CSV table of C-alpha atoms in Angstrom, one decimal:
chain,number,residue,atom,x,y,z
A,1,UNK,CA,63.9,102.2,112.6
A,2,UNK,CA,60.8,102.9,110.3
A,3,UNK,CA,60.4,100.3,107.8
A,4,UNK,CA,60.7,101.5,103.7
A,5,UNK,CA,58.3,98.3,103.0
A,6,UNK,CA,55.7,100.1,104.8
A,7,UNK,CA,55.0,102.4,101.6
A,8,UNK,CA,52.6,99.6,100.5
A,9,UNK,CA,50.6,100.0,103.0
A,10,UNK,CA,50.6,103.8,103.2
A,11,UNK,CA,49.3,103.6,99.5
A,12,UNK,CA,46.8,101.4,100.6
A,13,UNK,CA,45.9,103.6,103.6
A,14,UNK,CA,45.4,106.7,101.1
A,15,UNK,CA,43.2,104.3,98.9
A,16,UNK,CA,40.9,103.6,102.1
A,17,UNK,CA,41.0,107.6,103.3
A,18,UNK,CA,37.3,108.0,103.1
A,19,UNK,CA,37.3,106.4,106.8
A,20,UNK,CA,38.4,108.8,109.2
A,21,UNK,CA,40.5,106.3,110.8
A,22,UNK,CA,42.5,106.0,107.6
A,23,UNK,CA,43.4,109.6,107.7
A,24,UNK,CA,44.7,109.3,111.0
A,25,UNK,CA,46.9,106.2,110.4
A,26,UNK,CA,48.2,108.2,107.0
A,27,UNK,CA,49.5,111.0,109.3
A,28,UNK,CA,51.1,108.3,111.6
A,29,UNK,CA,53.1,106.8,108.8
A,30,UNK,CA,54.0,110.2,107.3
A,31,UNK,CA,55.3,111.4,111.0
A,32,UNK,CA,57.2,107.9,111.1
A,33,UNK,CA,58.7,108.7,107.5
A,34,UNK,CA,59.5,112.0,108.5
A,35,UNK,CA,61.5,110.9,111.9
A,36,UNK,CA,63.0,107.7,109.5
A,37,UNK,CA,64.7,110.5,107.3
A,38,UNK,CA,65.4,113.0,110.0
A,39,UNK,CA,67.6,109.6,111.4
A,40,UNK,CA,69.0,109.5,107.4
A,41,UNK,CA,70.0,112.8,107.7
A,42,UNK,CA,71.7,112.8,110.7
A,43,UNK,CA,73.9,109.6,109.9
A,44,UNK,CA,74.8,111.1,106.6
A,45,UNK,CA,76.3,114.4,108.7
A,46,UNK,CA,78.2,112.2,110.5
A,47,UNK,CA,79.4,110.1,107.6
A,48,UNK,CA,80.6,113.3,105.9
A,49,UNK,CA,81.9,114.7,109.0
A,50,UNK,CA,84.1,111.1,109.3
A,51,UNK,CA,85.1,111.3,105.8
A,52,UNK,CA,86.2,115.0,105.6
A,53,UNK,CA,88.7,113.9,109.1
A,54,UNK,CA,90.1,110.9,107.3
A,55,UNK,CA,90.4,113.2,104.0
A,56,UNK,CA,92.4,115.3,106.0
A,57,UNK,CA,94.5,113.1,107.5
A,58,UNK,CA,95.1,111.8,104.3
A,59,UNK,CA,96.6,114.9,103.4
A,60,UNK,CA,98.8,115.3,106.2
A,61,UNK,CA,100.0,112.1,105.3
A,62,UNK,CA,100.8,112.3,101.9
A,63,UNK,CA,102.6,115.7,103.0
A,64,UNK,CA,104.8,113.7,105.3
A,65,UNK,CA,105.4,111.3,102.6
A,66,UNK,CA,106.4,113.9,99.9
A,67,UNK,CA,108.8,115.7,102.7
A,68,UNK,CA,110.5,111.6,102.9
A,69,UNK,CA,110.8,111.8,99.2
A,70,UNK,CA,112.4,114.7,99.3
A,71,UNK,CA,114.8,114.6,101.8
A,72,UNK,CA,116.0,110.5,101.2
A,73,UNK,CA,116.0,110.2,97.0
A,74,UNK,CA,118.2,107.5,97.5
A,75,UNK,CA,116.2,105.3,100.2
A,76,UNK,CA,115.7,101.4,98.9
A,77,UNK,CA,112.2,102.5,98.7
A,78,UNK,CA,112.7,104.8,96.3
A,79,UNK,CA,113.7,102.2,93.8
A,80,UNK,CA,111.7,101.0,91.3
A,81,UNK,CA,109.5,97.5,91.8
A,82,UNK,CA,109.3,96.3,88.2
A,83,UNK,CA,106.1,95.9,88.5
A,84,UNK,CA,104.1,98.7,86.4
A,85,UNK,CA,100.5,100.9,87.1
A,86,UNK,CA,97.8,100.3,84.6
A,87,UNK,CA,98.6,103.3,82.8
A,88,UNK,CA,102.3,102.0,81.9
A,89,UNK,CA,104.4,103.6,84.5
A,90,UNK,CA,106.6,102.2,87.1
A,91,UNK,CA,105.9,101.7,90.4
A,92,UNK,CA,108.4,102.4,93.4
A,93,UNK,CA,108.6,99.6,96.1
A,94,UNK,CA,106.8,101.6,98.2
A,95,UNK,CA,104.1,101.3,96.0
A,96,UNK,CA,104.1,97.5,97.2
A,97,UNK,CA,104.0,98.5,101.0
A,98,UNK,CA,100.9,100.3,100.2
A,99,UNK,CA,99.2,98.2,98.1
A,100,UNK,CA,99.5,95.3,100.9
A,101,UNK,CA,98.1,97.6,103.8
A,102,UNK,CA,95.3,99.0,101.3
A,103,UNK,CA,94.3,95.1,100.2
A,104,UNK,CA,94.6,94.0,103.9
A,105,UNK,CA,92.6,97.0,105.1
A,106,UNK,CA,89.8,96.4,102.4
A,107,UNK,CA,89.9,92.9,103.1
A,108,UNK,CA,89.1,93.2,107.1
A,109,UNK,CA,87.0,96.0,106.0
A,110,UNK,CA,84.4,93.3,103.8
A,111,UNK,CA,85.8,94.4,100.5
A,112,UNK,CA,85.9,91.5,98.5
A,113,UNK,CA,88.0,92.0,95.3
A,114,UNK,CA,90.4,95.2,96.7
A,115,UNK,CA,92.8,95.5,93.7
A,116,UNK,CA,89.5,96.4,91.5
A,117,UNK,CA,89.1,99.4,94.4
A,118,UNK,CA,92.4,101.0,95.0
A,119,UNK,CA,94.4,103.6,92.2
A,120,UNK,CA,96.4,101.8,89.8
């Protein structure tokens, strides 16, 4: 992988392009630049490729979940927690089983504080 540090020394290769060599070395870097974003480019596809699947799935989820609702009103998870969102309203106990697999998730995922990064 091509080295962003390098940039110092490309200026300082421009600086010196009076010497032939110089030149050539500046149009090494620059192909080296070019292949180093090419490689950016290519992993930022496949991140957004990645993410549009697990927005996706997400969805199919949450449609499961709001067919469950639906059909079992009166399931225990239904109920209400007494524990309460940001905003004031109440959460269902299955706002609990959630917010343990999101933390635990986060957590083996190396985010540190996971409460601050899930809805509330």
């Amino acid at each position: 992988m091509f080295n962003p540090a390098e940039i110092g020394e490309l200026a300082a290769l421009n600086a010196a392009r009076k010497n032939g060599n110089a030149a050539a070395a500046i149009s090494e870097k620059l192909v080296k630049w070019v292949e180093y974003a090419r490689e950016l480019e290519a992993e930022v596809d496949e991140l957004k490729d990645r993410l549009a699947v697990k927005t996706a799935h997400a969805a199919g989820l949450k449609a499961i979940f709001d067919g469950f609702k639906e059909a079992h009103k009166n399931s225990p998870l239904m109920q209400y927690s007494g524990k309460y969102f940001r905003d004031g309203d109440a959460k269902h106990i299955y706002h609990d089983l959630y917010e343990r697999a999101f933390d635990a998730t986060a957590r083996e995922l190396g985010i540190d504080d996971p409460a601050e990064r899930r809805a509330d």
